[in-house]
mmCIF file of C-alpha atoms and ligand atoms in Angstrom:
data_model
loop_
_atom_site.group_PDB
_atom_site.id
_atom_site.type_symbol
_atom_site.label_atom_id
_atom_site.label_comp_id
_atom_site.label_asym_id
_atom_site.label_seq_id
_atom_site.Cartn_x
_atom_site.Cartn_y
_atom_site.Cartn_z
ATOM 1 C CA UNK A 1 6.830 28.804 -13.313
ATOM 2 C CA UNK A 2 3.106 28.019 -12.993
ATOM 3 C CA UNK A 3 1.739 24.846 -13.375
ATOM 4 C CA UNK A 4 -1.734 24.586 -15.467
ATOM 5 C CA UNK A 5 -3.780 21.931 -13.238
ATOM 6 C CA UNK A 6 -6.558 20.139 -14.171
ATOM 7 C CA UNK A 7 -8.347 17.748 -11.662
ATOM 8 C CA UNK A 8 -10.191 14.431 -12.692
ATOM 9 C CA UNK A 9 -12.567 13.616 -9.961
ATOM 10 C CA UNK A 10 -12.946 16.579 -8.722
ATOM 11 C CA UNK A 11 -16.161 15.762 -6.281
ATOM 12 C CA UNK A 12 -14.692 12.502 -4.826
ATOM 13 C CA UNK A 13 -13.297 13.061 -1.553
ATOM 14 C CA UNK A 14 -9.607 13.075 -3.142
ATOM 15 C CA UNK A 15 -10.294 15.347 -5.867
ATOM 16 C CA UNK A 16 -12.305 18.370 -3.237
ATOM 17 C CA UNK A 17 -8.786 17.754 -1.284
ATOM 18 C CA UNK A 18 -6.676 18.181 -4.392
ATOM 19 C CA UNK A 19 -8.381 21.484 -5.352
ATOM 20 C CA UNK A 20 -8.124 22.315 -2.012
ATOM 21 C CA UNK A 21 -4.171 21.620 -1.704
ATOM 22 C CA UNK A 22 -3.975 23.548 -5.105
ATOM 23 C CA UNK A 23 -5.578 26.693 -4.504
ATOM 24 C CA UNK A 24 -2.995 27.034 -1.360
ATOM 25 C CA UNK A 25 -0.170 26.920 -4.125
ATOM 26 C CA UNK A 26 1.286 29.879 -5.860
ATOM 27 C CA UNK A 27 2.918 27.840 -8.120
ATOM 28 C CA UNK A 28 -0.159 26.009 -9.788
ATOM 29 C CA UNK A 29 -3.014 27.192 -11.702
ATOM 30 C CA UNK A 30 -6.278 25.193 -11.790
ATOM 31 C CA UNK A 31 -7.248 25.075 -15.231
ATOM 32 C CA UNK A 32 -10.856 22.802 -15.388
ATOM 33 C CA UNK A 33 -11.814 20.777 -12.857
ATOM 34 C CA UNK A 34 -13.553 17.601 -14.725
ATOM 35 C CA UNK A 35 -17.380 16.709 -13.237
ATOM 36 C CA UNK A 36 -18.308 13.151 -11.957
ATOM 37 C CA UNK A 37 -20.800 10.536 -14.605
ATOM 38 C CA UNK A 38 -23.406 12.158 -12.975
ATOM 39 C CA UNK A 39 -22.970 15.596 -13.817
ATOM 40 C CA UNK A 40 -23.274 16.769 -16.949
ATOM 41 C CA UNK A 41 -22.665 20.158 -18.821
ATOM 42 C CA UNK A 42 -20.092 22.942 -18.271
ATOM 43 C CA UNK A 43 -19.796 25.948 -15.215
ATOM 44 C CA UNK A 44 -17.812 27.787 -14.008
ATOM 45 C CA UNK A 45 -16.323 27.678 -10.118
ATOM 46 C CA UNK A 46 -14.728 30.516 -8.707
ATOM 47 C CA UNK A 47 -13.456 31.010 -12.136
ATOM 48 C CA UNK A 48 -12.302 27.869 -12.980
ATOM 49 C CA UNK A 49 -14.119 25.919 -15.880
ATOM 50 C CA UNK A 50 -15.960 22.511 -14.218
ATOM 51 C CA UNK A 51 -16.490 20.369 -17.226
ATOM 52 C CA UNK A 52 -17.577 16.518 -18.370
ATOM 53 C CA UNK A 53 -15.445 16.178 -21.566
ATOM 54 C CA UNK A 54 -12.413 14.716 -20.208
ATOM 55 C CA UNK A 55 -10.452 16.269 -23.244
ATOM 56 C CA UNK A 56 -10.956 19.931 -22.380
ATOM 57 C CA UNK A 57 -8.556 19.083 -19.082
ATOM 58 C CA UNK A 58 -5.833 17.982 -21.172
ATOM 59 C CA UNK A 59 -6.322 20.869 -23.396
ATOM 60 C CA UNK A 60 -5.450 23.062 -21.013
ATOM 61 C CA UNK A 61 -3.400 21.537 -18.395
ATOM 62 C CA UNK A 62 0.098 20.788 -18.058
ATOM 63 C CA UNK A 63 -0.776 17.906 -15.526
ATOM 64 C CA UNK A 64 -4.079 16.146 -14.914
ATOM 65 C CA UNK A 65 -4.522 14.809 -11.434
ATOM 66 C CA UNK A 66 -6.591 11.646 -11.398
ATOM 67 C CA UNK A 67 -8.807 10.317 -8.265
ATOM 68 C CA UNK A 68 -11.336 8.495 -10.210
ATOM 69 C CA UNK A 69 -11.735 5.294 -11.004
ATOM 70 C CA UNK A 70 -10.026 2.177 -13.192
ATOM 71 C CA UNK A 71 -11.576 2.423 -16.163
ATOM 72 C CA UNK A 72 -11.541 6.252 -15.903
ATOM 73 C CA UNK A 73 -7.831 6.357 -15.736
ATOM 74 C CA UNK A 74 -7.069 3.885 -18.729
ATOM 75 C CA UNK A 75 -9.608 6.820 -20.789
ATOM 76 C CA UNK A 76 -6.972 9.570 -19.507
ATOM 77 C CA UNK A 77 -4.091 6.972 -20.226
ATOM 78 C CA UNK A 78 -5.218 7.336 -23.565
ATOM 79 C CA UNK A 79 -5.936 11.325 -23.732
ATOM 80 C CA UNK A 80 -2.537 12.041 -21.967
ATOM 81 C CA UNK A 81 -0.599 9.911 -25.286
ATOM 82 C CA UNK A 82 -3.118 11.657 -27.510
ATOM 83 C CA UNK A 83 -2.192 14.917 -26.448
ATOM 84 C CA UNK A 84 1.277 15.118 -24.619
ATOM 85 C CA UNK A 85 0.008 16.553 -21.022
ATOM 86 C CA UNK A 86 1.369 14.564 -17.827
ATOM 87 C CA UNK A 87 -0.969 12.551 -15.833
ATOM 88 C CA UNK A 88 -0.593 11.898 -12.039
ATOM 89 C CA UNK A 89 -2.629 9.144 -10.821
ATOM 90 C CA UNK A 90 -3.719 8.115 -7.941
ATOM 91 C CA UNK A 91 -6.638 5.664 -8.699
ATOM 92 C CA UNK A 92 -6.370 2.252 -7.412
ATOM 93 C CA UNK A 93 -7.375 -0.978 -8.439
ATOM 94 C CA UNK A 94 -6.536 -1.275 -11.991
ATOM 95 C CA UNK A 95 -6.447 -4.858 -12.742
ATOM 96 C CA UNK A 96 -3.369 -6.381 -15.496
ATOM 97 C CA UNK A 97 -5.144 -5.399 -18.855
ATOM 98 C CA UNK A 98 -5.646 -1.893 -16.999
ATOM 99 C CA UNK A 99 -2.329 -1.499 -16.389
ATOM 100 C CA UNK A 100 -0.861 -2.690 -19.086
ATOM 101 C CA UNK A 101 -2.986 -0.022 -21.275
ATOM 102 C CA UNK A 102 -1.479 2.659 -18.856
ATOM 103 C CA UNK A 103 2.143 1.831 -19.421
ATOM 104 C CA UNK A 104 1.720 1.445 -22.937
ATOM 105 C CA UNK A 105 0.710 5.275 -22.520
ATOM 106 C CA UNK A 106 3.578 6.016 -20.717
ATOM 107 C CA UNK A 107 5.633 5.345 -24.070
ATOM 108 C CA UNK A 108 3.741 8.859 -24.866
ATOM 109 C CA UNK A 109 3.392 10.938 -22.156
ATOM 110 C CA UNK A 110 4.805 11.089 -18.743
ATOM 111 C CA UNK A 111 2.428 9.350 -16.377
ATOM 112 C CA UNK A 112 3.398 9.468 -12.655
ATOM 113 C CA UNK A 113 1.156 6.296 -10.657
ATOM 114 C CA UNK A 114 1.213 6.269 -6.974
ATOM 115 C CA UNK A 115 -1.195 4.036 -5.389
ATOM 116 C CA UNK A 116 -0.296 6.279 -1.992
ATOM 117 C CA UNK A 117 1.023 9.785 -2.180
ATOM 118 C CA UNK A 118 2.097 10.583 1.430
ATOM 119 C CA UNK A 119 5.728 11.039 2.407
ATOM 120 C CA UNK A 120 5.643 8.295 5.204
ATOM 121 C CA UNK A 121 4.120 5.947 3.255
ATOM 122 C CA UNK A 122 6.938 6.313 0.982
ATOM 123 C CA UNK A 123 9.316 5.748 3.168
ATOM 124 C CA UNK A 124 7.732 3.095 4.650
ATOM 125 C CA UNK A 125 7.802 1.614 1.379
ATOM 126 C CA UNK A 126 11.974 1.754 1.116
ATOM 127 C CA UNK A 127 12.092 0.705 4.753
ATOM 128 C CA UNK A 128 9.885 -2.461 3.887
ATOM 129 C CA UNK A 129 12.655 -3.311 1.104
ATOM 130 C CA UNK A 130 15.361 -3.238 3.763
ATOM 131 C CA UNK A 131 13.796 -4.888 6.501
ATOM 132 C CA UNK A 132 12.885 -8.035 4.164
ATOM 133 C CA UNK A 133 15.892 -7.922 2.587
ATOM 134 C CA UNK A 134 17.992 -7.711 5.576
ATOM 135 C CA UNK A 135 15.815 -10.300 7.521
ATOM 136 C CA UNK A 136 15.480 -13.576 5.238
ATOM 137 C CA UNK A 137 13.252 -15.658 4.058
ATOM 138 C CA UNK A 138 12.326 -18.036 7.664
ATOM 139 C CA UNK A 139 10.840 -14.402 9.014
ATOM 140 C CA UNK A 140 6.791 -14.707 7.615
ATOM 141 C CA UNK A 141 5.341 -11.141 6.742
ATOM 142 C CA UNK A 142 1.966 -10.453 6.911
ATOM 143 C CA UNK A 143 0.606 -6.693 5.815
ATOM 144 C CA UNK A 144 -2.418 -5.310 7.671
ATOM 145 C CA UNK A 145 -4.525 -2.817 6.482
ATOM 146 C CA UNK A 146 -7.648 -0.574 7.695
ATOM 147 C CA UNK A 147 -9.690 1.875 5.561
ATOM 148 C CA UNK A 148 -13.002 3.712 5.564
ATOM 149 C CA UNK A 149 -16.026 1.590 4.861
ATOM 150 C CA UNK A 150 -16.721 3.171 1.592
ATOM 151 C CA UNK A 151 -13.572 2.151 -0.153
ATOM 152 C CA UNK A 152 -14.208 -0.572 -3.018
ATOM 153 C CA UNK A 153 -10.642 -2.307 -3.562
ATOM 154 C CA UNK A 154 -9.116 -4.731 -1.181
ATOM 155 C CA UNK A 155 -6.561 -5.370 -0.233
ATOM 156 C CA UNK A 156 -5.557 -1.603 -0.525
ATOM 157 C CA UNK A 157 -3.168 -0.933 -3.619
ATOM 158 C CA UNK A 158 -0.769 0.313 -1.126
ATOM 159 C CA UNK A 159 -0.962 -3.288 0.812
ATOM 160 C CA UNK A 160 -0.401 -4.743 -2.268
ATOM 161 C CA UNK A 161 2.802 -1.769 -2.994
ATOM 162 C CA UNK A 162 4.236 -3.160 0.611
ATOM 163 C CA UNK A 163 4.116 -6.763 -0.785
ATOM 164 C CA UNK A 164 5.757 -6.201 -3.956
ATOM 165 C CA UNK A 165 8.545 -4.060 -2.132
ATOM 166 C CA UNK A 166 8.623 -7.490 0.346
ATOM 167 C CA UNK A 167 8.973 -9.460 -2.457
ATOM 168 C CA UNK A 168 11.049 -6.973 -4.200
ATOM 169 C CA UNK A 169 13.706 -6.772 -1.025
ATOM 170 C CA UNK A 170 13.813 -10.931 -1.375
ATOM 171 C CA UNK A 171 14.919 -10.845 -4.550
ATOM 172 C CA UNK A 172 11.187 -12.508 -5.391
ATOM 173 C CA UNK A 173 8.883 -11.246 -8.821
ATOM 174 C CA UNK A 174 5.870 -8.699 -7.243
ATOM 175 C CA UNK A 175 3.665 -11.301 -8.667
ATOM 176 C CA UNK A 176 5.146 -13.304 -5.278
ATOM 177 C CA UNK A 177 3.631 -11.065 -3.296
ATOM 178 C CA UNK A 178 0.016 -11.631 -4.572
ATOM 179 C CA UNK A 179 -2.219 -14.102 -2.279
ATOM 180 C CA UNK A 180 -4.179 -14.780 -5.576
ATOM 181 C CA UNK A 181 -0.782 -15.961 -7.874
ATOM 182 C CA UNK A 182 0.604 -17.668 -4.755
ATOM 183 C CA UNK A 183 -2.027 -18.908 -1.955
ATOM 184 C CA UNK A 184 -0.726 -18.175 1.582
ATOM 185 C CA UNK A 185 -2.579 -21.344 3.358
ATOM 186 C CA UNK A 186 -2.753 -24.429 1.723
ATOM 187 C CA UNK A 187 -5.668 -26.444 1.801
ATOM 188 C CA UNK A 188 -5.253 -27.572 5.166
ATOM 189 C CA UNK A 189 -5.222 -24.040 6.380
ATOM 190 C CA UNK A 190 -1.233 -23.906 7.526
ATOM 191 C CA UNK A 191 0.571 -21.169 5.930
ATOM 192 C CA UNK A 192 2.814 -21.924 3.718
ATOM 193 C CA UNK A 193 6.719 -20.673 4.084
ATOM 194 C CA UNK A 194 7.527 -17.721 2.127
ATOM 195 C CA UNK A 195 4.010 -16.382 1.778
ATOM 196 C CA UNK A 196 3.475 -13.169 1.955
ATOM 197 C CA UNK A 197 -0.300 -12.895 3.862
ATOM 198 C CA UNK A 198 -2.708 -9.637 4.003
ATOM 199 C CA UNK A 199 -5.305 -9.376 6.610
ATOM 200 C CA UNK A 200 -7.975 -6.101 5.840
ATOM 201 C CA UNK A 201 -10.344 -4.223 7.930
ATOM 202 C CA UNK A 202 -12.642 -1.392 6.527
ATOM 203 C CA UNK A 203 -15.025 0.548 8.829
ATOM 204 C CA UNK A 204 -15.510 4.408 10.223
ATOM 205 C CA UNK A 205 -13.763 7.122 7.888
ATOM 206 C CA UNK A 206 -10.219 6.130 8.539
ATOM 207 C CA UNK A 207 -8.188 7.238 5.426
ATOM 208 C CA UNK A 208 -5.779 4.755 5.752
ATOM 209 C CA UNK A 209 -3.188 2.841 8.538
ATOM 210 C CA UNK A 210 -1.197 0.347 7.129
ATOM 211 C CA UNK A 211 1.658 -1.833 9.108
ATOM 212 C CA UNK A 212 3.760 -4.637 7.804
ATOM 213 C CA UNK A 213 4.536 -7.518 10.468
ATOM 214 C CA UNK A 214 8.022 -9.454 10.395
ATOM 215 C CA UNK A 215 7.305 -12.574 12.240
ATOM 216 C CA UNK A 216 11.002 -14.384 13.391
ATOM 217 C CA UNK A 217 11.227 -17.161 15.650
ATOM 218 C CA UNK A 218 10.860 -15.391 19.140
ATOM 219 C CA UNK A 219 11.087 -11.664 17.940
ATOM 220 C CA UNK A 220 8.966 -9.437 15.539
ATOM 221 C CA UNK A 221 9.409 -6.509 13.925
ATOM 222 C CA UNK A 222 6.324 -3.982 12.742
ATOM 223 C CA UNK A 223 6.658 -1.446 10.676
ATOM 224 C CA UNK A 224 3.701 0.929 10.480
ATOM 225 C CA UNK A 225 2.141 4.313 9.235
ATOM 226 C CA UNK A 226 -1.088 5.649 10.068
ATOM 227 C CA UNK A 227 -2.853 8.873 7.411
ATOM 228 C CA UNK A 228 -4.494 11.263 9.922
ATOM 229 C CA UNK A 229 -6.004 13.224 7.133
ATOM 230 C CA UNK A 230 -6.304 12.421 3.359
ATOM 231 C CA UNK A 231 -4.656 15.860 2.688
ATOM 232 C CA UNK A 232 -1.529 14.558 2.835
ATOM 233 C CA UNK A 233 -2.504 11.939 0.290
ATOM 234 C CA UNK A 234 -3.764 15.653 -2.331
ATOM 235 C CA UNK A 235 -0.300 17.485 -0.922
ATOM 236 C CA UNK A 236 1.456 14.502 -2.055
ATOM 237 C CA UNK A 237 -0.237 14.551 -5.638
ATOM 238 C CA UNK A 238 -0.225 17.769 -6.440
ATOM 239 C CA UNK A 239 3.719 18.169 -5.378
ATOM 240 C CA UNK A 240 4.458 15.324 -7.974
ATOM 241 C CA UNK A 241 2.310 17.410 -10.264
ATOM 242 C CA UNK A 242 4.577 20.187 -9.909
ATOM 243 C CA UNK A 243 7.888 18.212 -10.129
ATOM 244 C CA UNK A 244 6.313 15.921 -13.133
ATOM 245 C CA UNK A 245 5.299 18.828 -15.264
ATOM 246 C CA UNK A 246 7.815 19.628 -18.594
ATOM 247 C CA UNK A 247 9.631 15.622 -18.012
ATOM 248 C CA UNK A 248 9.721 13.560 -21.051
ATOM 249 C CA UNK A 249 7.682 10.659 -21.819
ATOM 250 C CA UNK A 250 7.977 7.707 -19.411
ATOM 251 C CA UNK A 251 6.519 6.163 -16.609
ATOM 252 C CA UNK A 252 7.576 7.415 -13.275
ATOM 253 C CA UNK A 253 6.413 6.625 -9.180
ATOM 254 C CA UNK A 254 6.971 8.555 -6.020
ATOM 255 C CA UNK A 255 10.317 6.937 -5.633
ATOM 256 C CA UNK A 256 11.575 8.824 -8.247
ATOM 257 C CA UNK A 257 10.327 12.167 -6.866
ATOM 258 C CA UNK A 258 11.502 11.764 -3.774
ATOM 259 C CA UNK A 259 14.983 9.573 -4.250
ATOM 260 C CA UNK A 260 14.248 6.871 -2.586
ATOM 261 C CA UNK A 261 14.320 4.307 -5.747
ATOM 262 C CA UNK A 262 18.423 3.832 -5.401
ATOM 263 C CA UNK A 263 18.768 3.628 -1.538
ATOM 264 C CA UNK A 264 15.643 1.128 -1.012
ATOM 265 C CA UNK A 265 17.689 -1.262 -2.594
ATOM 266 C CA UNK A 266 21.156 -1.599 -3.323
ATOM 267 C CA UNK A 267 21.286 -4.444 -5.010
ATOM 268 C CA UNK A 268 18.702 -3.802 -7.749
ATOM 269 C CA UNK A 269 18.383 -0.088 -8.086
ATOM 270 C CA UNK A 270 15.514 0.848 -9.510
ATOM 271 C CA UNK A 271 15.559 2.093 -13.218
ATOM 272 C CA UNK A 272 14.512 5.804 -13.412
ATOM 273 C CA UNK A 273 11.477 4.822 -15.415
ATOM 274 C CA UNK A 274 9.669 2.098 -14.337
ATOM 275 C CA UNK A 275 7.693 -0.293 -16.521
ATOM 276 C CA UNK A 276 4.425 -0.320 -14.266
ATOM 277 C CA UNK A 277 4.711 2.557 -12.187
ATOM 278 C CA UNK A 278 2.645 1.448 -8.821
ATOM 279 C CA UNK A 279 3.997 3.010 -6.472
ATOM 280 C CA UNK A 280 2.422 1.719 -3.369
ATOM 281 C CA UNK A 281 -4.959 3.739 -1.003
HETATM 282 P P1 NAD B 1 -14.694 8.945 -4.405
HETATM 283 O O1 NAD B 1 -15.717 7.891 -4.729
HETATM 284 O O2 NAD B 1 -14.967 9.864 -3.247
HETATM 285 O O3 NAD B 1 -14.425 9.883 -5.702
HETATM 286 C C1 NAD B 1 -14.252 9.361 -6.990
HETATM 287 C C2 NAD B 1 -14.596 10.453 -7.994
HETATM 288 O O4 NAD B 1 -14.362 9.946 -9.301
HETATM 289 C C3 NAD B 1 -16.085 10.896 -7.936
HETATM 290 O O5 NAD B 1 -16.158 12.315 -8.055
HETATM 291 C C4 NAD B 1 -16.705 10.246 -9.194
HETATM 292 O O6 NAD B 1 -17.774 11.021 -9.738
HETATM 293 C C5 NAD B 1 -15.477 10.260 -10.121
HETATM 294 N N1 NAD B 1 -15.558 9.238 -11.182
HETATM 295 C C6 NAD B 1 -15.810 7.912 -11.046
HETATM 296 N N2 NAD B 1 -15.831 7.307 -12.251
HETATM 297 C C7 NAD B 1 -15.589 8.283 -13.166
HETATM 298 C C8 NAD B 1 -15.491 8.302 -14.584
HETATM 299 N N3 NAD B 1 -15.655 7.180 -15.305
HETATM 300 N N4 NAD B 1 -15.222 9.469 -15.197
HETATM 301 C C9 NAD B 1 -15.060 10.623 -14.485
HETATM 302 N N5 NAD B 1 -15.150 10.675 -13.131
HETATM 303 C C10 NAD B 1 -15.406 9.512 -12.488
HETATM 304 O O7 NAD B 1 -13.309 8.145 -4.197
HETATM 305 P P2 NAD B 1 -11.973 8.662 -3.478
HETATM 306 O O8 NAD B 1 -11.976 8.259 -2.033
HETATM 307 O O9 NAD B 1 -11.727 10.086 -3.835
HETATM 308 O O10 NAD B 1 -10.881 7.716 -4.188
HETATM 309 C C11 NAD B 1 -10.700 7.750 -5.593
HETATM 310 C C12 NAD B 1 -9.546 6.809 -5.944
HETATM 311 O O11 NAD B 1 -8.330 7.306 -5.351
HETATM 312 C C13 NAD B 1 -9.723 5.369 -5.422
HETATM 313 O O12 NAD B 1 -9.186 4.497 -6.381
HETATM 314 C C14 NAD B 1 -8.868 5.357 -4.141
HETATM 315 O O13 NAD B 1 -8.417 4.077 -3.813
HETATM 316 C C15 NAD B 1 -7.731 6.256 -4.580
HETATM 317 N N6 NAD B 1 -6.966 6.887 -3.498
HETATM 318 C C16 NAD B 1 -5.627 7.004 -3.706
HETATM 319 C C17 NAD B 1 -4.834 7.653 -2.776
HETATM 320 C C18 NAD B 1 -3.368 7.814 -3.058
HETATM 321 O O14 NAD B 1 -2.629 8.394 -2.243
HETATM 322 N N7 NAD B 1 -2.917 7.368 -4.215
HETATM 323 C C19 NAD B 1 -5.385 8.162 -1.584
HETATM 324 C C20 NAD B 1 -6.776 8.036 -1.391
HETATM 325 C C21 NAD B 1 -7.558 7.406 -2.365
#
């Protein structure tokens, strides 16, 4: 079967590595590509339709890929429950009421969110879980994070993705693993126990290197992954496209795709659809 594609973003440097990704694939179809604010009216592009009516993309498509921004997203939030067709996101950023408008969608449509599409990143995700799990509370984590100087979120979603899975792996609420819910210094400057701390650096074009630091008394453990190339971030996204494309209405995350939901945690496995689907930019 062929999946109909249509890309959202599609001059950012996500969406021109999407396209990319998807015209290597025999098994997807780029239907429209949608233009940026900037660019209005309708072409054509080596015979596919570039357009700036968010609709016609889920028209046609089976699954929209979104690399746009917050506000952008909630709009195809609202298109995909209007009209049926899948969304895969990978925007970042989206603050509560943003989110909450995209689940609500998800009652609608299915709506795959992934604030980080590569396979390592993934896993790193599930081996986060374990690791905090396994080694209690008195070991602090801090999550460091370095991206390319024009990215306009911090820190990354995926930081935050590697907190909540922290959190998650402690038995804690995600909300734990926000600095701005629960302050890691107090007002002396000492960090307080059971904080979970994130430390960011932006410069250069790096497309993303993220590690999460155990800190026990005498030992550490780091667990890290470094993106050589944001392709694997569009492989990654347009592979869940594929694998999202006919599912019912819901709201699903990478874990799901790849199986990892279950085995990153025992204890609490991971309900098939998830209420806020951030996976772990
Ligand atoms: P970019 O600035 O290069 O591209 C963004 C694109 O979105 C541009 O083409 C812009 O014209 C378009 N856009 C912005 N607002 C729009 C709107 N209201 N309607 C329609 N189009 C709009 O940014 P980028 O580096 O491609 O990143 C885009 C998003 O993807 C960011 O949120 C980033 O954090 C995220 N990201 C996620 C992953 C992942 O794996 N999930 C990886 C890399 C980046």
């Amino acid at each position: 079967m062929t999946v109909k594609i249509g890309v959202a973003g599609a001059t950012g440097r996500m969406g021109r590595a999407v396209v990319t990704c998807a015209w290597d694939r025999p098994d997807v179809q780029l239907c429209a590509l949608l233009s940026g604010p900037d660019s209005a009216g309708e072409r054509e592009q080596a015979g596919v339709r570039v357009t700036d009516r968010p609709k016609a993309l889920f028209d046609c498509a089976d699954v929209v890929i979104d690399f746009t921004a917050p506000e952008a997203t909630v709009r195809f939030a609202q298109l995909a429950a209007d009209s049926g067709t899948a969304l895969v996101s990978g925007t970042t950023g989206l603050d509560a009421r943003q989110q909450a408008m995209v689940d609500l969608a998800g009652e609608r449509a299915a709506i795959l969110q992934a604030a980080n599409f590569s396979l390592g990143v993934n896993l790193l995700l599930a081996l986060t879980r374990t690791a905090a799990r396994a080694l209690g509370a008195d070991w602090d984590i801090e999550i460091l994070e370095m991206h390319h100087r024009q990215k306009v979120d911090a820190p990354s979603g995926t930081a935050l993705a590697l907190g909540a899975a922290a959190a998650d792996g402690r038995d804690r609420s995600p909300a734990d693993a926000l600095s701005s819910d629960r302050p890691v210094f107090d007002r002396k400057g000492k960090r307080q126990d059971g904080a979970i701390g994130y430390a960011v650096l932006r410069g250069g074009t790096v497309p993303g290197d993220h590690s999460v630091i155990f800190a026990g008394p005498d030992e550490r453990v780091m667990l890290s992954h470094a993106a050589g190339d944001r392709s694997i971030f569009a492989k990654g996204a347009v592979s869940a496209a594929v694998w999202l494309a006919g599912k019912a209405p819901g709201r699903y995350g990478m874990a799901d795709m790849l199986g990892l939901s279950v085995h990153a945690n025992p204890k609490q496995p991971v309900p098939a659809r998830r209420p806020a689907g951030q996976d772990g930019d």
